[in-house]
Amino acid sequence: MHIPDTHTKFIYEGQNKGVNFVGRAMLKLGSEKSKNKVVQEFMQKVEQEALKA
C-alpha cells in the first residue's frame, strides 16, 4: 500500500501485563472497550505531539 509523503503509517503494538497477582487479575477483569479506550487515547497523544513539529 502506497502512503503519500504527507502521511505517516502508525503501527501500534503493545501489551499490558500485571506486575503481580492483583494487577494480572484486574487486567483480566477489564473490558475490551476499556482497553481500546486506552489505545485510542495513546494514539491521540501521539498525533498531537506529531502535529506540534
XYZ file of C-alpha atoms in Angstrom:
53
model
C 0.000 0.000 0.000
C 1.395 3.406 -1.003
C 1.330 6.137 1.622
C 1.567 9.770 0.464
C 4.534 11.837 1.668
C 2.130 13.927 3.747
C 1.033 10.919 5.828
C 2.669 8.597 8.316
C 1.826 4.944 8.792
C 1.455 4.350 12.525
C 1.619 0.767 13.742
C 0.787 0.214 17.402
C 1.852 -2.992 19.075
C 1.773 -3.448 22.777
C 0.540 -5.454 25.676
C -0.439 -4.867 29.244
C 0.993 -7.135 31.882
C 0.209 -7.051 35.556
C 3.334 -6.950 37.701
C 1.717 -9.028 40.438
C -1.314 -11.238 41.026
C -3.651 -8.312 41.747
C -2.517 -6.450 38.637
C -2.985 -9.515 36.419
C -6.435 -10.132 37.886
C -7.507 -6.537 37.256
C -6.373 -6.744 33.631
C -8.363 -9.940 33.080
C -11.476 -8.368 34.583
C -11.220 -5.205 32.462
C -13.497 -4.858 29.472
C -12.328 -4.826 25.860
C -13.962 -1.414 25.439
C -11.847 -0.055 28.282
C -8.665 -1.495 26.748
C -9.484 0.033 23.370
C -10.075 3.418 25.011
C -6.542 3.363 26.438
C -5.111 2.662 22.976
C -7.213 5.405 21.361
C -6.096 7.947 23.977
C -2.464 6.980 23.418
C -2.825 7.363 19.653
C -4.413 10.811 20.109
C -1.456 11.911 22.231
C 0.978 10.671 19.584
C -0.946 12.559 16.897
C -0.984 15.771 18.966
C 2.764 15.593 19.500
C 3.401 14.862 15.830
C 1.349 17.892 14.774
C 3.414 20.182 17.038
C 6.534 19.560 14.940
